[in-house]
Short mmCIF file of N, CA and C and ligand atoms in Angstrom, two decimals:
data_model
loop_
_atom_site.label_atom_id
_atom_site.label_comp_id
_atom_site.label_asym_id
_atom_site.label_seq_id
_atom_site.Cartn_x
_atom_site.Cartn_y
_atom_site.Cartn_z
N MET I 1 -68.17 -76.09 4.74
CA MET I 1 -69.41 -75.39 5.01
C MET I 1 -70.57 -76.07 4.31
N ALA I 2 -71.68 -76.19 4.98
CA ALA I 2 -72.86 -76.82 4.38
C ALA I 2 -73.46 -75.90 3.33
N ALA I 3 -74.02 -76.50 2.30
CA ALA I 3 -74.58 -75.71 1.19
C ALA I 3 -75.93 -75.14 1.58
N LYS I 4 -76.12 -73.87 1.27
CA LYS I 4 -77.40 -73.24 1.57
C LYS I 4 -78.44 -73.58 0.51
N ILE I 5 -77.95 -73.81 -0.70
CA ILE I 5 -78.86 -74.15 -1.79
C ILE I 5 -78.42 -75.48 -2.39
N ARG I 6 -79.37 -76.34 -2.59
CA ARG I 6 -79.08 -77.68 -3.10
C ARG I 6 -79.94 -78.00 -4.30
N LYS I 7 -79.52 -79.03 -4.98
CA LYS I 7 -80.28 -79.54 -6.12
C LYS I 7 -81.71 -79.86 -5.68
N GLY I 8 -82.68 -79.42 -6.51
CA GLY I 8 -84.08 -79.69 -6.19
C GLY I 8 -84.77 -78.56 -5.45
N ASP I 9 -83.99 -77.60 -4.94
CA ASP I 9 -84.57 -76.45 -4.26
C ASP I 9 -85.25 -75.54 -5.27
N THR I 10 -86.23 -74.78 -4.80
CA THR I 10 -86.80 -73.72 -5.63
C THR I 10 -86.09 -72.43 -5.26
N VAL I 11 -85.64 -71.72 -6.28
CA VAL I 11 -84.95 -70.46 -6.01
C VAL I 11 -85.58 -69.33 -6.83
N GLN I 12 -85.35 -68.12 -6.40
CA GLN I 12 -85.79 -66.94 -7.13
C GLN I 12 -84.57 -66.13 -7.53
N VAL I 13 -84.59 -65.66 -8.77
CA VAL I 13 -83.47 -64.87 -9.25
C VAL I 13 -83.62 -63.43 -8.76
N MET I 14 -82.57 -62.89 -8.18
CA MET I 14 -82.61 -61.56 -7.59
C MET I 14 -81.96 -60.50 -8.48
N ARG I 15 -81.16 -60.92 -9.43
CA ARG I 15 -80.46 -59.98 -10.30
C ARG I 15 -80.49 -60.47 -11.74
N GLY I 16 -80.26 -59.53 -12.64
CA GLY I 16 -80.12 -59.91 -14.05
C GLY I 16 -81.44 -59.94 -14.79
N LYS I 17 -81.40 -60.44 -16.01
CA LYS I 17 -82.58 -60.36 -16.89
C LYS I 17 -83.73 -61.24 -16.43
N ASP I 18 -83.45 -62.25 -15.65
CA ASP I 18 -84.51 -63.13 -15.16
C ASP I 18 -84.93 -62.78 -13.73
N ARG I 19 -84.63 -61.56 -13.31
CA ARG I 19 -84.96 -61.15 -11.95
C ARG I 19 -86.44 -61.38 -11.64
N GLY I 20 -86.71 -61.97 -10.50
CA GLY I 20 -88.09 -62.22 -10.09
C GLY I 20 -88.62 -63.58 -10.49
N LYS I 21 -87.93 -64.24 -11.43
CA LYS I 21 -88.40 -65.56 -11.86
C LYS I 21 -87.94 -66.65 -10.90
N ARG I 22 -88.73 -67.71 -10.90
CA ARG I 22 -88.40 -68.83 -10.02
C ARG I 22 -88.20 -70.10 -10.82
N GLY I 23 -87.42 -70.98 -10.27
CA GLY I 23 -87.20 -72.26 -10.93
C GLY I 23 -86.59 -73.25 -9.97
N THR I 24 -86.46 -74.48 -10.47
CA THR I 24 -85.90 -75.55 -9.65
C THR I 24 -84.43 -75.74 -9.98
N VAL I 25 -83.62 -75.86 -8.96
CA VAL I 25 -82.19 -76.04 -9.15
C VAL I 25 -81.92 -77.43 -9.74
N GLN I 26 -81.26 -77.45 -10.88
CA GLN I 26 -80.95 -78.70 -11.55
C GLN I 26 -79.59 -79.25 -11.13
N GLN I 27 -78.68 -78.34 -10.89
CA GLN I 27 -77.31 -78.75 -10.60
C GLN I 27 -76.60 -77.61 -9.89
N VAL I 28 -75.73 -77.95 -8.96
CA VAL I 28 -74.94 -76.93 -8.26
C VAL I 28 -73.47 -77.17 -8.57
N PHE I 29 -72.81 -76.11 -8.99
CA PHE I 29 -71.38 -76.20 -9.28
C PHE I 29 -70.62 -75.49 -8.17
N ILE I 30 -70.22 -76.27 -7.17
CA ILE I 30 -69.54 -75.69 -6.01
C ILE I 30 -68.26 -74.99 -6.41
N SER I 31 -67.52 -75.59 -7.35
CA SER I 31 -66.19 -75.09 -7.69
C SER I 31 -66.20 -73.65 -8.19
N ASN I 32 -67.23 -73.26 -8.97
CA ASN I 32 -67.25 -71.88 -9.43
C ASN I 32 -68.44 -71.10 -8.90
N ASN I 33 -69.08 -71.64 -7.84
CA ASN I 33 -70.14 -70.91 -7.14
C ASN I 33 -71.33 -70.56 -8.05
N ARG I 34 -71.69 -71.51 -8.89
CA ARG I 34 -72.80 -71.29 -9.80
C ARG I 34 -73.79 -72.43 -9.71
N LEU I 35 -74.98 -72.19 -10.22
CA LEU I 35 -75.96 -73.27 -10.27
C LEU I 35 -76.82 -73.13 -11.51
N MET I 36 -77.38 -74.27 -11.90
CA MET I 36 -78.22 -74.35 -13.08
C MET I 36 -79.67 -74.42 -12.62
N VAL I 37 -80.50 -73.53 -13.16
CA VAL I 37 -81.91 -73.52 -12.80
C VAL I 37 -82.74 -73.82 -14.03
N GLU I 38 -83.67 -74.74 -13.86
CA GLU I 38 -84.50 -75.18 -14.98
C GLU I 38 -85.25 -74.00 -15.61
N GLY I 39 -85.06 -73.79 -16.91
CA GLY I 39 -85.80 -72.79 -17.66
C GLY I 39 -85.37 -71.35 -17.45
N LEU I 40 -84.29 -71.14 -16.69
CA LEU I 40 -83.84 -69.77 -16.44
C LEU I 40 -82.46 -69.53 -17.03
N ASN I 41 -82.21 -68.23 -17.29
CA ASN I 41 -80.95 -67.83 -17.90
C ASN I 41 -80.72 -68.55 -19.22
N MET I 42 -81.78 -68.56 -20.04
CA MET I 42 -81.70 -69.21 -21.33
C MET I 42 -80.88 -68.37 -22.30
N VAL I 43 -80.06 -69.01 -23.05
CA VAL I 43 -79.31 -68.31 -24.08
C VAL I 43 -79.46 -69.08 -25.39
N VAL I 44 -79.35 -68.35 -26.48
CA VAL I 44 -79.41 -68.98 -27.79
C VAL I 44 -77.99 -69.16 -28.27
N LYS I 45 -77.65 -70.37 -28.52
CA LYS I 45 -76.32 -70.65 -29.05
C LYS I 45 -76.44 -70.96 -30.53
N HIS I 46 -75.50 -70.44 -31.27
CA HIS I 46 -75.47 -70.76 -32.69
C HIS I 46 -74.43 -71.85 -32.89
N VAL I 47 -74.93 -73.00 -33.19
CA VAL I 47 -74.06 -74.16 -33.28
C VAL I 47 -73.83 -74.52 -34.74
N LYS I 48 -72.59 -74.62 -35.10
CA LYS I 48 -72.26 -75.01 -36.48
C LYS I 48 -72.58 -76.49 -36.70
N ALA I 49 -72.92 -76.78 -37.91
CA ALA I 49 -73.21 -78.17 -38.23
C ALA I 49 -71.99 -79.03 -37.91
N ASN I 50 -72.23 -80.07 -37.18
CA ASN I 50 -71.14 -80.92 -36.75
C ASN I 50 -71.71 -82.34 -36.62
N PRO I 51 -71.13 -83.27 -37.31
CA PRO I 51 -71.70 -84.62 -37.31
C PRO I 51 -71.78 -85.26 -35.92
N ARG I 52 -70.98 -84.76 -34.98
CA ARG I 52 -71.01 -85.35 -33.65
C ARG I 52 -72.16 -84.80 -32.80
N LEU I 53 -72.73 -83.66 -33.23
CA LEU I 53 -73.82 -83.07 -32.46
C LEU I 53 -75.15 -83.43 -33.09
N ARG I 54 -76.14 -83.58 -32.25
CA ARG I 54 -77.46 -83.95 -32.74
C ARG I 54 -78.12 -82.78 -33.46
N GLN I 55 -77.83 -81.57 -33.00
CA GLN I 55 -78.58 -80.42 -33.46
C GLN I 55 -77.64 -79.31 -33.91
N ALA I 56 -77.96 -78.68 -35.00
CA ALA I 56 -77.18 -77.55 -35.46
C ALA I 56 -78.09 -76.34 -35.59
N GLY I 57 -77.50 -75.16 -35.70
CA GLY I 57 -78.30 -73.95 -35.83
C GLY I 57 -78.52 -73.31 -34.48
N ARG I 58 -79.73 -72.77 -34.29
CA ARG I 58 -80.03 -72.08 -33.03
C ARG I 58 -80.46 -73.08 -31.97
N VAL I 59 -79.73 -73.12 -30.91
CA VAL I 59 -80.04 -74.04 -29.83
C VAL I 59 -80.18 -73.21 -28.55
N THR I 60 -81.32 -73.35 -27.88
CA THR I 60 -81.44 -72.65 -26.60
C THR I 60 -81.05 -73.59 -25.48
N SER I 61 -80.32 -73.05 -24.54
CA SER I 61 -79.95 -73.87 -23.39
C SER I 61 -79.80 -72.98 -22.18
N GLU I 62 -79.88 -73.60 -21.01
CA GLU I 62 -79.69 -72.88 -19.77
C GLU I 62 -78.22 -72.67 -19.52
N MET I 63 -77.92 -71.51 -18.92
CA MET I 63 -76.55 -71.24 -18.50
C MET I 63 -76.56 -71.16 -16.98
N PRO I 64 -75.45 -71.56 -16.37
CA PRO I 64 -75.41 -71.48 -14.90
C PRO I 64 -75.48 -70.03 -14.42
N LEU I 65 -76.15 -69.83 -13.31
CA LEU I 65 -76.26 -68.51 -12.68
C LEU I 65 -75.32 -68.46 -11.48
N PRO I 66 -74.78 -67.27 -11.17
CA PRO I 66 -73.98 -67.17 -9.95
C PRO I 66 -74.87 -67.39 -8.73
N ILE I 67 -74.44 -68.22 -7.80
CA ILE I 67 -75.25 -68.52 -6.62
C ILE I 67 -75.66 -67.26 -5.85
N PRO I 68 -74.79 -66.25 -5.70
CA PRO I 68 -75.22 -65.05 -4.97
C PRO I 68 -76.37 -64.30 -5.64
N ASN I 69 -76.66 -64.59 -6.90
CA ASN I 69 -77.75 -63.89 -7.59
C ASN I 69 -79.11 -64.53 -7.35
N VAL I 70 -79.15 -65.65 -6.67
CA VAL I 70 -80.44 -66.28 -6.41
C VAL I 70 -80.67 -66.42 -4.91
N ARG I 71 -81.95 -66.54 -4.57
CA ARG I 71 -82.30 -66.78 -3.18
C ARG I 71 -83.22 -67.98 -3.08
N TYR I 72 -83.07 -68.69 -2.00
CA TYR I 72 -83.92 -69.83 -1.72
C TYR I 72 -85.36 -69.37 -1.54
N VAL I 73 -86.31 -70.12 -2.10
CA VAL I 73 -87.72 -69.83 -1.88
C VAL I 73 -88.24 -70.79 -0.83
N CYS I 74 -88.66 -70.23 0.29
CA CYS I 74 -89.15 -71.04 1.41
C CYS I 74 -90.52 -71.61 1.06
N SER I 75 -90.69 -72.91 1.23
CA SER I 75 -91.96 -73.53 0.88
C SER I 75 -93.03 -73.22 1.93
N LYS I 76 -92.61 -72.79 3.11
CA LYS I 76 -93.57 -72.47 4.17
C LYS I 76 -94.16 -71.07 3.98
N CYS I 77 -93.31 -70.09 3.76
CA CYS I 77 -93.82 -68.72 3.64
C CYS I 77 -93.80 -68.23 2.20
N THR I 78 -93.34 -69.08 1.26
CA THR I 78 -93.33 -68.83 -0.19
C THR I 78 -92.61 -67.53 -0.58
N LYS I 79 -91.69 -67.08 0.25
CA LYS I 79 -90.92 -65.89 -0.08
C LYS I 79 -89.49 -66.27 -0.41
N ALA I 80 -88.82 -65.40 -1.17
CA ALA I 80 -87.39 -65.57 -1.40
C ALA I 80 -86.69 -65.10 -0.14
N VAL I 81 -86.01 -66.01 0.51
CA VAL I 81 -85.49 -65.71 1.86
C VAL I 81 -84.01 -66.04 1.98
N ARG I 82 -83.43 -65.58 3.06
CA ARG I 82 -82.08 -66.01 3.42
C ARG I 82 -82.21 -67.28 4.24
N VAL I 83 -81.24 -68.13 4.10
CA VAL I 83 -81.26 -69.40 4.80
C VAL I 83 -80.19 -69.40 5.87
N GLY I 84 -80.57 -69.86 7.04
CA GLY I 84 -79.59 -69.99 8.11
C GLY I 84 -79.47 -71.45 8.49
N PHE I 85 -78.63 -71.71 9.45
CA PHE I 85 -78.46 -73.08 9.91
C PHE I 85 -78.76 -73.19 11.39
N GLN I 86 -79.29 -74.33 11.76
CA GLN I 86 -79.58 -74.58 13.16
C GLN I 86 -79.04 -75.96 13.51
N LEU I 87 -78.40 -76.03 14.65
CA LEU I 87 -77.85 -77.31 15.10
C LEU I 87 -78.86 -77.97 16.03
N LEU I 88 -79.27 -79.19 15.64
CA LEU I 88 -80.24 -79.91 16.47
C LEU I 88 -79.53 -80.59 17.64
N ASP I 89 -80.31 -81.05 18.60
CA ASP I 89 -79.75 -81.70 19.79
C ASP I 89 -78.90 -82.92 19.44
N ASP I 90 -79.29 -83.62 18.35
CA ASP I 90 -78.53 -84.82 17.97
C ASP I 90 -77.32 -84.49 17.10
N GLY I 91 -77.05 -83.22 16.90
CA GLY I 91 -75.84 -82.84 16.18
C GLY I 91 -76.03 -82.59 14.70
N THR I 92 -77.22 -82.87 14.17
CA THR I 92 -77.42 -82.61 12.75
C THR I 92 -77.72 -81.13 12.52
N LYS I 93 -77.22 -80.67 11.39
CA LYS I 93 -77.40 -79.28 11.02
C LYS I 93 -78.56 -79.21 10.04
N VAL I 94 -79.52 -78.37 10.32
CA VAL I 94 -80.64 -78.21 9.39
C VAL I 94 -80.70 -76.78 8.91
N ARG I 95 -81.26 -76.61 7.71
CA ARG I 95 -81.42 -75.27 7.18
C ARG I 95 -82.74 -74.69 7.70
N VAL I 96 -82.72 -73.44 8.04
CA VAL I 96 -83.94 -72.78 8.50
C VAL I 96 -84.15 -71.50 7.71
N CYS I 97 -85.42 -71.19 7.49
CA CYS I 97 -85.79 -69.95 6.82
C CYS I 97 -85.62 -68.82 7.82
N LYS I 98 -84.88 -67.78 7.42
CA LYS I 98 -84.68 -66.67 8.34
C LYS I 98 -85.90 -65.76 8.43
N HIS I 99 -86.86 -66.00 7.53
CA HIS I 99 -88.07 -65.19 7.57
C HIS I 99 -89.09 -65.75 8.56
N CYS I 100 -89.42 -67.03 8.41
CA CYS I 100 -90.45 -67.61 9.27
C CYS I 100 -89.86 -68.52 10.34
N GLY I 101 -88.57 -68.81 10.24
CA GLY I 101 -87.93 -69.60 11.27
C GLY I 101 -88.15 -71.09 11.16
N GLU I 102 -88.87 -71.53 10.10
CA GLU I 102 -89.15 -72.94 9.94
C GLU I 102 -87.96 -73.68 9.33
N SER I 103 -87.83 -74.93 9.70
CA SER I 103 -86.83 -75.78 9.07
C SER I 103 -87.26 -76.02 7.63
N VAL I 104 -86.33 -75.98 6.70
CA VAL I 104 -86.69 -76.15 5.30
C VAL I 104 -86.09 -77.40 4.69
N GLU I 105 -85.72 -78.36 5.54
CA GLU I 105 -85.17 -79.61 5.01
C GLU I 105 -86.26 -80.43 4.36
ZN1 ZN B 201 -90.13 -69.23 5.52
#
Protein backbone atom coordinates (compact mmCIF):
# COMPACT_ATOMS: atom_id res chain seq x y z
CA MET A 1 0.00 0.00 0.00
CA ALA A 2 1.25 3.47 -0.83
CA ALA A 3 2.03 5.73 2.11
CA LYS A 4 -0.43 8.50 2.81
CA ILE A 5 2.12 10.48 4.77
CA ARG A 6 5.73 10.85 3.74
CA LYS A 7 8.88 12.50 4.92
CA GLY A 8 8.74 16.25 4.32
CA ASP A 9 4.95 16.47 4.57
CA THR A 10 3.32 18.96 6.91
CA VAL A 11 1.03 17.27 9.38
CA GLN A 12 -1.27 18.37 12.18
CA VAL A 13 -1.56 16.47 15.43
CA MET A 14 -5.15 15.42 16.13
CA ARG A 15 -4.71 13.79 19.53
CA GLY A 16 -2.60 14.09 22.63
CA LYS A 17 -0.80 16.98 24.29
CA ASP A 18 0.31 18.53 21.01
CA ARG A 19 -3.18 18.48 19.51
CA GLY A 20 -3.61 21.22 16.93
CA LYS A 21 0.10 21.76 16.38
CA ARG A 22 1.71 21.38 13.02
CA GLY A 23 5.13 20.28 11.95
CA THR A 24 7.19 18.72 9.22
CA VAL A 25 7.61 14.96 9.09
CA GLN A 26 11.25 14.08 9.67
CA GLN A 27 11.04 10.34 9.41
CA VAL A 28 8.40 7.65 8.94
CA PHE A 29 8.68 4.32 10.71
CA ILE A 30 6.53 1.98 8.65
CA SER A 31 7.27 -1.03 10.85
CA ASN A 32 5.56 0.37 13.94
CA ASN A 33 3.23 2.86 12.23
CA ARG A 34 4.84 5.92 13.75
CA LEU A 35 6.48 9.07 12.52
CA MET A 36 8.79 11.75 13.82
CA VAL A 37 7.65 15.35 13.51
CA GLU A 38 10.04 18.24 13.92
CA GLY A 39 9.52 20.02 17.25
CA LEU A 40 6.52 17.94 18.31
CA ASN A 41 6.00 15.38 21.04
CA MET A 42 9.03 16.67 22.88
CA VAL A 43 10.06 14.80 25.97
CA VAL A 44 12.71 15.51 28.54
CA LYS A 45 15.05 12.64 29.05
CA HIS A 46 17.28 12.41 32.04
CA VAL A 47 20.52 11.04 30.77
CA LYS A 48 23.18 9.79 33.11
CA ALA A 49 26.69 10.95 32.55
CA ASN A 50 28.25 8.61 30.08
CA PRO A 51 31.55 9.18 28.32
CA ARG A 52 30.10 7.87 25.06
CA LEU A 53 27.34 10.48 25.00
CA ARG A 54 27.92 14.09 24.18
CA GLN A 55 25.36 15.40 26.62
CA ALA A 56 24.28 14.41 30.10
CA GLY A 57 21.46 15.65 32.30
CA ARG A 58 18.19 16.93 30.87
CA VAL A 59 17.96 16.36 27.17
CA THR A 60 14.87 17.23 25.17
CA SER A 61 14.15 15.20 22.11
CA GLU A 62 11.29 14.35 19.81
CA MET A 63 9.48 11.08 20.21
CA PRO A 64 7.71 9.34 17.35
CA LEU A 65 3.95 9.87 17.15
CA PRO A 66 1.47 7.19 16.08
CA ILE A 67 0.57 7.86 12.43
CA PRO A 68 -3.21 7.62 13.11
CA ASN A 69 -2.85 10.58 15.51
CA VAL A 70 -1.79 12.99 12.78
CA ARG A 71 -3.38 14.26 9.61
CA TYR A 72 -1.85 15.55 6.45
CA VAL A 73 -2.07 19.32 6.01
CA CYS A 74 -3.08 20.15 2.45
CA SER A 75 -0.96 22.96 1.02
CA LYS A 76 -3.83 24.01 -1.25
CA CYS A 77 -6.62 24.43 1.30
CA THR A 78 -4.30 24.59 4.39
CA LYS A 79 -6.57 22.26 6.35
CA ALA A 80 -5.79 19.01 8.13
CA VAL A 81 -7.39 16.58 5.71
CA ARG A 82 -7.76 12.95 4.80
CA VAL A 83 -5.71 11.84 1.85
CA GLY A 84 -6.99 9.62 -0.90
CA PHE A 85 -5.41 8.15 -3.95
CA GLN A 86 -6.13 8.67 -7.59
CA LEU A 87 -4.88 6.58 -10.47
CA LEU A 88 -3.73 8.65 -13.43
CA ASP A 89 -4.13 7.57 -17.06
CA ASP A 90 -0.44 6.61 -17.21
CA GLY A 91 -0.82 4.30 -14.23
CA THR A 92 0.83 6.44 -11.58
CA LYS A 93 -0.90 6.78 -8.27
CA VAL A 94 -1.10 10.27 -6.82
CA ARG A 95 -2.30 11.48 -3.47
CA VAL A 96 -5.29 13.79 -3.47
CA CYS A 97 -6.79 15.96 -0.77
CA LYS A 98 -10.25 14.67 0.08
CA HIS A 99 -11.29 18.17 1.04
CA CYS A 100 -10.47 20.19 -2.08
CA GLY A 101 -9.79 17.32 -4.46
CA GLU A 102 -6.39 18.68 -5.49
CA SER A 103 -3.40 16.47 -6.08
CA VAL A 104 -0.93 16.96 -3.25
CA GLU A 105 2.18 15.44 -4.78
ZN1 LIG B 1 -6.98 20.47 0.05
